[in-house]
Short mmCIF file of C-alpha atoms in Angstrom, two decimals:
data_model
loop_
_atom_site.label_atom_id
_atom_site.label_comp_id
_atom_site.label_asym_id
_atom_site.label_seq_id
_atom_site.Cartn_x
_atom_site.Cartn_y
_atom_site.Cartn_z
CA UNK B 1 -30.54 -84.90 81.45
CA UNK B 2 -30.90 -84.55 77.64
CA UNK B 3 -28.40 -85.60 75.15
CA UNK B 4 -26.50 -82.34 75.27
CA UNK B 5 -25.83 -82.79 79.04
CA UNK B 6 -28.06 -79.98 80.16
CA UNK B 7 -30.88 -80.60 82.60
CA UNK B 8 -34.34 -80.56 80.98
CA UNK B 9 -36.96 -78.10 82.25
CA UNK B 10 -39.59 -80.28 83.87
CA UNK B 11 -42.36 -78.07 82.30
CA UNK B 12 -40.99 -77.93 78.85
CA UNK B 13 -42.78 -80.90 77.53
CA UNK B 14 -46.25 -79.38 77.90
CA UNK B 15 -45.36 -75.92 76.76
CA UNK B 16 -46.86 -75.16 73.29
CA UNK B 17 -44.45 -75.25 70.50
CA UNK B 18 -44.46 -72.44 67.90
CA UNK B 19 -46.18 -73.51 64.70
CA UNK B 20 -43.89 -74.32 61.83
CA UNK B 21 -44.33 -71.93 58.94
CA UNK B 22 -45.80 -73.53 55.88
CA UNK B 23 -43.51 -73.88 52.75
CA UNK B 24 -45.73 -71.49 50.87
CA UNK B 25 -48.76 -69.36 51.48
CA UNK B 26 -50.45 -69.57 48.15
CA UNK B 27 -52.27 -72.77 48.86
CA UNK B 28 -56.10 -72.96 48.88
CA UNK B 29 -57.46 -72.32 52.26
CA UNK B 30 -59.38 -75.46 53.27
CA UNK B 31 -61.87 -75.71 56.14
CA UNK B 32 -60.19 -74.99 59.41
CA UNK B 33 -60.62 -77.71 61.87
CA UNK B 34 -62.80 -76.75 64.76
CA UNK B 35 -64.17 -73.63 63.13
CA UNK B 36 -67.33 -73.10 61.20
CA UNK B 37 -67.16 -71.32 57.92
CA UNK B 38 -69.15 -68.20 57.31
CA UNK B 39 -71.83 -68.16 54.61
CA UNK B 40 -69.79 -65.85 52.36
CA UNK B 41 -72.75 -63.68 51.21
CA UNK B 42 -76.51 -63.18 51.65
CA UNK B 43 -78.53 -66.24 52.54
CA UNK B 44 -81.28 -66.62 50.00
CA UNK B 45 -82.85 -69.94 50.97
CA UNK B 46 -82.24 -73.61 51.56
CA UNK B 47 -83.54 -75.77 48.70
CA UNK B 48 -83.06 -79.46 49.48
CA UNK B 49 -81.61 -78.34 52.78
CA UNK B 50 -78.56 -76.75 51.20
CA UNK B 51 -78.03 -73.03 51.92
CA UNK B 52 -77.86 -70.73 48.79
CA UNK B 53 -75.68 -67.56 49.21
CA UNK B 54 -75.36 -64.64 46.95
CA UNK B 55 -71.87 -63.14 47.11
CA UNK B 56 -71.43 -59.37 47.21
CA UNK B 57 -69.62 -59.61 43.77
CA UNK B 58 -72.93 -60.69 42.27
CA UNK B 59 -74.37 -57.25 42.65
CA UNK B 60 -71.48 -55.79 40.62
CA UNK B 61 -72.14 -58.32 37.80
CA UNK B 62 -75.82 -57.68 37.98
CA UNK B 63 -75.19 -53.97 37.48
CA UNK B 64 -72.87 -54.67 34.63
CA UNK B 65 -75.37 -56.89 32.92
CA UNK B 66 -78.11 -54.32 33.38
CA UNK B 67 -75.96 -51.70 31.82
CA UNK B 68 -74.73 -53.79 28.81
CA UNK B 69 -78.12 -55.37 28.11
CA UNK B 70 -79.79 -52.07 28.52
CA UNK B 71 -77.56 -50.64 25.81
CA UNK B 72 -78.62 -53.49 23.46
CA UNK B 73 -82.29 -52.94 24.23
CA UNK B 74 -81.89 -49.32 23.30
CA UNK B 75 -81.00 -50.46 19.72
CA UNK B 76 -83.57 -53.18 19.58
CA UNK B 77 -86.56 -51.59 21.45
CA UNK B 78 -85.87 -47.80 21.51
CA UNK B 79 -89.50 -47.11 22.52
CA UNK B 80 -88.81 -48.50 26.04
CA UNK B 81 -86.80 -45.47 27.05
CA UNK B 82 -85.45 -45.58 30.63
CA UNK B 83 -87.59 -48.66 31.38
CA UNK B 84 -85.18 -50.72 29.40
CA UNK B 85 -82.92 -50.87 32.52
CA UNK B 86 -85.77 -52.46 34.56
CA UNK B 87 -86.11 -55.05 31.82
CA UNK B 88 -82.32 -55.51 31.82
CA UNK B 89 -82.30 -56.03 35.63
CA UNK B 90 -85.01 -58.64 35.23
CA UNK B 91 -82.78 -60.39 32.75
CA UNK B 92 -79.83 -60.34 35.13
CA UNK B 93 -81.91 -61.94 37.87
CA UNK B 94 -83.38 -64.52 35.49
CA UNK B 95 -79.97 -65.38 34.09
CA UNK B 96 -78.62 -66.04 37.61
CA UNK B 97 -81.74 -68.01 38.41
CA UNK B 98 -80.78 -70.25 35.50
CA UNK B 99 -77.22 -70.50 37.01
CA UNK B 100 -78.87 -71.55 40.26
CA UNK B 101 -80.70 -74.25 38.40
CA UNK B 102 -77.48 -75.46 36.94
CA UNK B 103 -75.90 -75.66 40.35
CA UNK B 104 -78.97 -77.33 41.93
CA UNK B 105 -78.58 -80.10 39.36
CA UNK B 106 -75.15 -80.80 40.72
CA UNK B 107 -76.48 -80.64 44.27
CA UNK B 108 -79.39 -82.97 43.74
CA UNK B 109 -77.14 -85.67 42.13
CA UNK B 110 -74.54 -85.18 44.86
CA UNK B 111 -77.26 -85.76 47.51
CA UNK B 112 -78.48 -88.77 45.58
CA UNK B 113 -74.98 -90.18 45.74
CA UNK B 114 -74.84 -89.35 49.45
CA UNK B 115 -72.20 -86.71 49.09
CA UNK B 116 -72.72 -83.83 51.52
CA UNK B 117 -73.12 -80.35 50.03
CA UNK B 118 -72.00 -77.50 52.24
CA UNK B 119 -73.52 -74.64 50.26
CA UNK B 120 -74.24 -73.13 46.83
CA UNK B 121 -72.79 -69.67 46.15
CA UNK B 122 -73.68 -67.37 43.27
CA UNK B 123 -70.75 -65.14 42.61
CA UNK B 124 -68.86 -62.95 40.10
CA UNK B 125 -68.73 -65.47 37.25
CA UNK B 126 -71.57 -67.98 37.75
CA UNK B 127 -71.88 -70.18 40.79
CA UNK B 128 -70.33 -73.02 42.67
CA UNK B 129 -71.68 -75.97 44.61
CA UNK B 130 -69.37 -76.91 47.45
CA UNK B 131 -69.48 -80.71 47.67
CA UNK B 132 -67.45 -81.84 50.65
CA UNK B 133 -66.45 -85.29 49.46
CA UNK B 134 -65.10 -86.83 46.21
CA UNK B 135 -67.21 -89.24 44.17
CA UNK B 136 -66.50 -92.89 44.87
CA UNK B 137 -66.35 -93.98 41.23
CA UNK B 138 -65.43 -92.34 37.90
CA UNK B 139 -68.91 -92.99 36.62
CA UNK B 140 -70.50 -91.05 39.41
CA UNK B 141 -67.99 -88.30 38.92
CA UNK B 142 -68.93 -88.10 35.29
CA UNK B 143 -72.64 -87.96 35.95
CA UNK B 144 -72.23 -85.40 38.80
CA UNK B 145 -70.26 -83.07 36.37
CA UNK B 146 -72.48 -83.56 33.31
CA UNK B 147 -75.88 -82.78 34.87
CA UNK B 148 -75.05 -79.08 35.17
CA UNK B 149 -74.37 -78.36 31.51
CA UNK B 150 -77.24 -80.73 30.60
CA UNK B 151 -79.67 -78.65 32.63
CA UNK B 152 -78.32 -75.45 31.01
CA UNK B 153 -78.87 -77.07 27.56
CA UNK B 154 -82.45 -78.07 28.60
CA UNK B 155 -83.11 -74.48 29.79
CA UNK B 156 -81.79 -73.15 26.48
CA UNK B 157 -84.19 -75.46 24.64
CA UNK B 158 -87.09 -74.34 26.85
CA UNK B 159 -86.37 -70.67 26.17
CA UNK B 160 -86.05 -71.40 22.45
CA UNK B 161 -89.48 -73.05 22.47
CA UNK B 162 -90.89 -70.08 24.27
CA UNK B 163 -89.44 -67.83 21.51
CA UNK B 164 -91.65 -69.61 18.99
CA UNK B 165 -94.74 -68.52 20.90
CA UNK B 166 -94.11 -64.65 21.03
CA UNK B 167 -93.19 -61.97 18.63
CA UNK B 168 -89.36 -61.46 18.42
CA UNK B 169 -89.67 -57.69 18.38
CA UNK B 170 -91.25 -57.57 21.86
CA UNK B 171 -89.83 -57.46 25.35
CA UNK B 172 -90.76 -61.19 25.98
CA UNK B 173 -89.08 -62.15 22.70
CA UNK B 174 -85.90 -60.34 23.41
CA UNK B 175 -85.72 -61.70 27.00
CA UNK B 176 -86.32 -65.30 25.86
CA UNK B 177 -83.66 -64.92 23.18
CA UNK B 178 -81.22 -63.48 25.59
CA UNK B 179 -81.88 -66.27 28.14
CA UNK B 180 -81.66 -68.96 25.40
CA UNK B 181 -78.26 -67.66 24.20
CA UNK B 182 -76.85 -67.07 27.78
CA UNK B 183 -77.78 -70.60 28.89
CA UNK B 184 -76.25 -72.04 25.62
CA UNK B 185 -73.03 -70.18 26.42
CA UNK B 186 -73.09 -71.41 29.98
CA UNK B 187 -73.54 -74.99 28.87
CA UNK B 188 -70.78 -74.82 26.11
CA UNK B 189 -68.32 -72.99 28.39
CA UNK B 190 -68.74 -75.49 31.17
CA UNK B 191 -68.25 -78.44 28.87
CA UNK B 192 -64.68 -77.22 27.97
CA UNK B 193 -62.41 -80.09 29.02
CA UNK B 194 -60.39 -78.43 31.74
CA UNK B 195 -60.58 -78.00 35.58
CA UNK B 196 -62.30 -76.34 37.35
CA UNK B 197 -65.07 -76.47 34.74
CA UNK B 198 -67.58 -79.35 34.58
CA UNK B 199 -65.92 -80.51 31.29
CA UNK B 200 -62.68 -80.82 33.19
CA UNK B 201 -64.37 -83.04 35.83
CA UNK B 202 -65.77 -85.15 33.02
CA UNK B 203 -62.21 -85.55 31.55
CA UNK B 204 -60.92 -86.39 34.97
CA UNK B 205 -63.52 -89.08 35.28
CA UNK B 206 -62.46 -90.54 31.86
CA UNK B 207 -58.83 -90.54 32.65
CA UNK B 208 -59.62 -92.01 36.11
CA UNK B 209 -61.57 -94.78 34.41
CA UNK B 210 -58.85 -95.58 31.98
CA UNK B 211 -55.92 -95.48 34.45
CA UNK B 212 -57.74 -96.56 37.56
CA UNK B 213 -56.15 -93.62 39.51
CA UNK B 214 -58.20 -90.54 40.31
CA UNK B 215 -54.98 -88.53 40.75
CA UNK B 216 -53.97 -89.13 37.13
CA UNK B 217 -57.32 -87.80 36.00
CA UNK B 218 -56.88 -84.70 38.14
CA UNK B 219 -53.49 -84.02 36.87
CA UNK B 220 -54.50 -84.38 33.18
CA UNK B 221 -57.63 -82.23 33.61
CA UNK B 222 -55.76 -79.55 35.65
CA UNK B 223 -53.07 -79.10 33.00
CA UNK B 224 -55.63 -79.01 30.17
CA UNK B 225 -57.44 -76.35 32.36
CA UNK B 226 -54.21 -74.31 32.45
CA UNK B 227 -53.81 -74.61 28.76
CA UNK B 228 -57.41 -73.50 28.37
CA UNK B 229 -56.71 -70.47 30.51
CA UNK B 230 -53.89 -69.42 28.15
CA UNK B 231 -56.03 -70.03 25.18
CA UNK B 232 -58.84 -67.82 26.64
CA UNK B 233 -56.36 -65.09 27.50
CA UNK B 234 -54.97 -64.92 23.91
CA UNK B 235 -57.87 -66.25 21.85
CA UNK B 236 -60.95 -64.44 23.24
CA UNK B 237 -59.81 -60.86 22.29
CA UNK B 238 -58.69 -62.21 18.86
CA UNK B 239 -62.06 -63.93 18.22
CA UNK B 240 -63.88 -60.74 19.15
CA UNK B 241 -61.69 -58.65 16.93
CA UNK B 242 -62.08 -60.96 13.90
CA UNK B 243 -65.88 -61.07 14.30
CA UNK B 244 -66.08 -64.79 15.15
CA UNK B 245 -68.15 -63.98 18.20
CA UNK B 246 -70.21 -61.17 16.68
CA UNK B 247 -69.68 -57.96 14.88
CA UNK B 248 -66.04 -57.50 13.67
CA UNK B 249 -64.04 -54.60 15.04
CA UNK B 250 -61.76 -53.32 12.34
CA UNK B 251 -59.33 -51.48 14.60
CA UNK B 252 -57.54 -52.79 17.80
CA UNK B 253 -57.37 -50.33 20.63
CA UNK B 254 -59.98 -48.21 22.37
CA UNK B 255 -62.38 -48.96 25.21
CA UNK B 256 -63.83 -52.08 23.48
CA UNK B 257 -60.53 -53.72 23.01
CA UNK B 258 -59.56 -52.89 26.51
CA UNK B 259 -62.83 -54.38 27.87
CA UNK B 260 -62.26 -57.62 25.84
CA UNK B 261 -58.72 -57.95 27.09
CA UNK B 262 -59.93 -57.35 30.67
CA UNK B 263 -62.65 -59.92 30.47
CA UNK B 264 -60.24 -62.47 28.94
CA UNK B 265 -57.64 -61.90 31.66
CA UNK B 266 -60.35 -62.32 34.44
CA UNK B 267 -61.64 -65.52 32.86
CA UNK B 268 -58.10 -66.86 32.30
CA UNK B 269 -57.10 -66.04 35.92
CA UNK B 270 -60.25 -67.75 37.29
CA UNK B 271 -59.63 -70.95 35.14
CA UNK B 272 -55.82 -71.02 35.94
CA UNK B 273 -56.39 -70.51 39.62
CA UNK B 274 -59.16 -73.12 39.74
CA UNK B 275 -57.12 -75.65 37.96
CA UNK B 276 -54.18 -75.15 40.33
CA UNK B 277 -56.45 -75.33 43.34
CA UNK B 278 -58.09 -78.52 42.10
CA UNK B 279 -54.71 -80.08 41.68
CA UNK B 280 -53.47 -79.02 45.12
CA UNK B 281 -56.63 -80.12 46.86
CA UNK B 282 -56.43 -83.59 45.06
CA UNK B 283 -52.85 -83.98 46.37
CA UNK B 284 -54.08 -83.01 49.80
CA UNK B 285 -56.81 -85.55 49.68
CA UNK B 286 -54.14 -88.21 48.86
CA UNK B 287 -52.36 -87.30 52.04
CA UNK B 288 -55.32 -86.82 54.30
CA UNK B 289 -55.38 -90.52 55.38
CA UNK B 290 -51.98 -89.81 57.08
CA UNK B 291 -53.71 -87.26 59.40
CA UNK B 292 -54.78 -89.65 62.19
CA UNK B 293 -55.93 -88.72 65.62
CA UNK B 294 -53.53 -91.28 67.07
CA UNK B 295 -50.40 -89.77 65.43
CA UNK B 296 -51.32 -86.17 66.13
CA UNK B 297 -52.31 -86.80 69.83
CA UNK B 298 -50.16 -85.61 72.74
CA UNK B 299 -49.75 -88.30 75.34
CA UNK B 300 -51.35 -87.26 78.61
CA UNK B 301 -51.15 -88.05 82.27
CA UNK B 302 -54.24 -88.26 84.53
CA UNK B 303 -54.25 -85.90 87.57
CA UNK B 304 -56.91 -85.09 90.12
CA UNK B 305 -58.45 -81.65 90.30
CA UNK B 306 -56.63 -80.38 93.36
CA UNK B 307 -53.15 -81.40 92.15
CA UNK B 308 -50.77 -78.44 92.15
CA UNK B 309 -49.86 -77.42 88.60
CA UNK B 310 -46.09 -77.76 89.31
CA UNK B 311 -46.58 -81.36 90.54
CA UNK B 312 -48.76 -82.15 87.55
CA UNK B 313 -46.14 -80.81 85.15
CA UNK B 314 -43.42 -82.84 86.89
CA UNK B 315 -45.48 -86.06 86.46
CA UNK B 316 -46.03 -85.25 82.73
CA UNK B 317 -42.28 -84.74 82.23
CA UNK B 318 -41.42 -87.94 83.95
CA UNK B 319 -43.86 -89.82 81.79
CA UNK B 320 -42.81 -88.15 78.59
CA UNK B 321 -46.35 -86.63 78.22
CA UNK B 322 -47.36 -83.30 76.82
CA UNK B 323 -50.89 -82.92 78.23
CA UNK B 324 -52.96 -83.16 81.35
CA UNK B 325 -56.32 -84.84 81.86
CA UNK B 326 -58.30 -84.20 85.06
CA UNK B 327 -59.89 -87.36 86.44
CA UNK B 328 -62.08 -88.00 89.45
CA UNK B 329 -61.18 -90.49 92.30
CA UNK B 330 -62.44 -93.38 90.22
CA UNK B 331 -60.13 -92.39 87.35
CA UNK B 332 -62.86 -91.21 85.01
CA UNK B 333 -61.85 -88.20 82.87
CA UNK B 334 -63.87 -85.08 83.64
CA UNK B 335 -61.90 -82.15 82.15
CA UNK B 336 -58.85 -81.17 80.12
CA UNK B 337 -56.26 -78.73 81.25
CA UNK B 338 -56.04 -76.02 78.70
CA UNK B 339 -52.61 -75.49 77.25
CA UNK B 340 -53.11 -71.68 76.90
CA UNK B 341 -54.12 -71.50 80.55
CA UNK B 342 -50.85 -73.22 81.66
CA UNK B 343 -48.77 -70.72 79.71
CA UNK B 344 -50.50 -67.97 81.46
CA UNK B 345 -49.41 -69.09 84.94
CA UNK B 346 -45.96 -67.71 85.98
CA UNK B 347 -43.44 -70.24 87.24
CA UNK B 348 -43.41 -68.99 90.81
CA UNK B 349 -47.21 -69.40 91.12
CA UNK B 350 -47.48 -72.93 89.72
CA UNK B 351 -47.00 -74.76 93.19
CA UNK B 352 -50.10 -72.82 94.44
CA UNK B 353 -52.40 -73.26 91.47
CA UNK B 354 -54.59 -76.34 91.24
CA UNK B 355 -54.98 -77.86 87.81
CA UNK B 356 -58.79 -77.85 88.21
CA UNK B 357 -58.82 -74.12 87.99
CA UNK B 358 -57.20 -74.31 84.54
CA UNK B 359 -59.35 -77.10 83.21
CA UNK B 360 -62.23 -77.13 80.70
CA UNK B 361 -65.10 -79.57 81.49
CA UNK B 362 -65.53 -82.38 78.92
CA UNK B 363 -68.58 -81.77 76.84
CA UNK B 364 -70.47 -83.82 74.29
CA UNK B 365 -68.33 -84.28 71.28
CA UNK B 366 -64.99 -83.56 72.95
CA UNK B 367 -64.17 -87.32 73.05
CA UNK B 368 -62.52 -88.39 69.89
CA UNK B 369 -61.66 -92.01 68.83
CA UNK B 370 -57.99 -92.70 68.36
CA UNK B 371 -58.86 -94.40 65.07
CA UNK B 372 -60.40 -91.39 63.33
CA UNK B 373 -58.31 -90.22 60.32
CA UNK B 374 -58.41 -88.05 57.22
CA UNK B 375 -61.68 -86.37 56.18
CA UNK B 376 -63.61 -88.13 58.93
CA UNK B 377 -61.40 -86.60 61.59
CA UNK B 378 -61.61 -83.06 60.11
CA UNK B 379 -65.38 -83.44 59.72
CA UNK B 380 -65.68 -84.55 63.35
CA UNK B 381 -63.68 -81.53 64.60
CA UNK B 382 -65.54 -79.10 62.43
CA UNK B 383 -68.91 -80.33 63.78
CA UNK B 384 -67.81 -79.90 67.45
CA UNK B 385 -65.45 -76.90 67.70
CA UNK B 386 -62.99 -76.90 70.69
CA UNK B 387 -59.35 -76.20 71.37
CA UNK B 388 -58.52 -79.63 72.88
CA UNK B 389 -60.20 -83.05 72.60
CA UNK B 390 -59.85 -86.13 74.80
CA UNK B 391 -58.58 -89.09 72.59
CA UNK B 392 -59.71 -92.49 73.73
CA UNK B 393 -59.03 -96.05 72.66
CA UNK B 394 -61.77 -98.35 71.58
CA UNK B 395 -61.65 -99.94 75.01
CA UNK B 396 -62.51 -96.51 76.59
CA UNK B 397 -58.98 -95.97 78.00
CA UNK B 398 -57.40 -92.51 77.81
CA UNK B 399 -54.87 -92.22 74.97
CA UNK B 400 -54.16 -88.52 75.17
CA UNK B 401 -55.18 -85.06 74.19
CA UNK B 402 -55.61 -83.77 70.63
CA UNK B 403 -54.93 -80.11 70.20
CA UNK B 404 -56.77 -78.17 67.39
CA UNK B 405 -53.53 -76.23 66.86
CA UNK B 406 -51.62 -79.49 66.05
CA UNK B 407 -54.24 -80.56 63.59
CA UNK B 408 -54.25 -77.13 61.91
CA UNK B 409 -50.35 -77.27 61.54
CA UNK B 410 -50.56 -80.87 60.11
CA UNK B 411 -53.33 -79.75 57.76
CA UNK B 412 -51.46 -76.68 56.49
CA UNK B 413 -48.30 -78.72 56.16
CA UNK B 414 -50.03 -81.31 54.03
CA UNK B 415 -51.42 -78.60 51.73
CA UNK B 416 -48.03 -76.88 51.34
CA UNK B 417 -45.97 -80.03 50.78
CA UNK B 418 -44.83 -80.59 47.21
CA UNK B 419 -45.96 -83.71 45.45
CA UNK B 420 -43.37 -86.43 45.48
#
């Protein structure tokens, strides 16, 4: 009998409960436990063992750069004719090769600090190195962030030196000048002190060093990043109009002003969203240690393979358990009874269905230590995808069954929860 005086369904304790809806749906989508992420574009290679992908949006940017740079070449080198677009396409590819070098700098240092890098992706505005773990110290965080802009500055210097060896009125001279300027812009832009830019990570490291709390650094750098987004949204069109970034435009309005405003809005949205995501993911990382295999595990009862499902569910209910583990006659676990399979068996058939017919054999990687927690737990589940896992004590005894669905709900709940 339950507290309300009604008899409890003996099979209720192992029925799957509907997932609780998250408080909000605008949180960053982290890696789903038990599932492998797709590459997110065209695989171009694996330098240092890290896959490099080109996102579909890159081709849009490459076309835009080709068109804009081609228009500039028409004024500087009109004798090229239509061939100017081939030169412009080469510039677009060379520029993104420079961006790749920038990201590889982050990757090499991350690997040097034993931080796993999932992938590098070249996308709409630049690139990103997906580093799976946080730096252990503020000093390493600062170095990891600084090497990218440093390499871009070095490249700008290399291209500037190359300009001294060629005629500025030639194709090589124009290309070298464009690459020098573009790498200088990449370096300066990334040094701006706001997340998600490299300068924001450097600011985070400095505040972390001063306060001793990485979260304080993240909060400071994220809010500076949001302020930076507003500044870009308002200031970039004004700077362009006043001529601070080039030729002044005496009149507002028209296609040029619309393009400037659109570019500023896109950049501002990227910075604002990235700052917010950085802040939310930092809060998530603070809560990840609370995600432990032990607390998320459903207690289980051992049953032999020929046990009728109705009898197995009765035993689970009596023991206050919510999962079934199939064992042999020596008590060694051999399989897990799948929750989805139980739901698919009608009540009237359960006395005639053996649990062994609903079980999934235990494979390598489906045994999880009850002590796993946080990022270690998520990484383990990601490396060995399954729907359920056998959770065992350090002594080898059965503790229970861990459902991927339960981990996903806890993960989403941790992301959606407001900071205290």
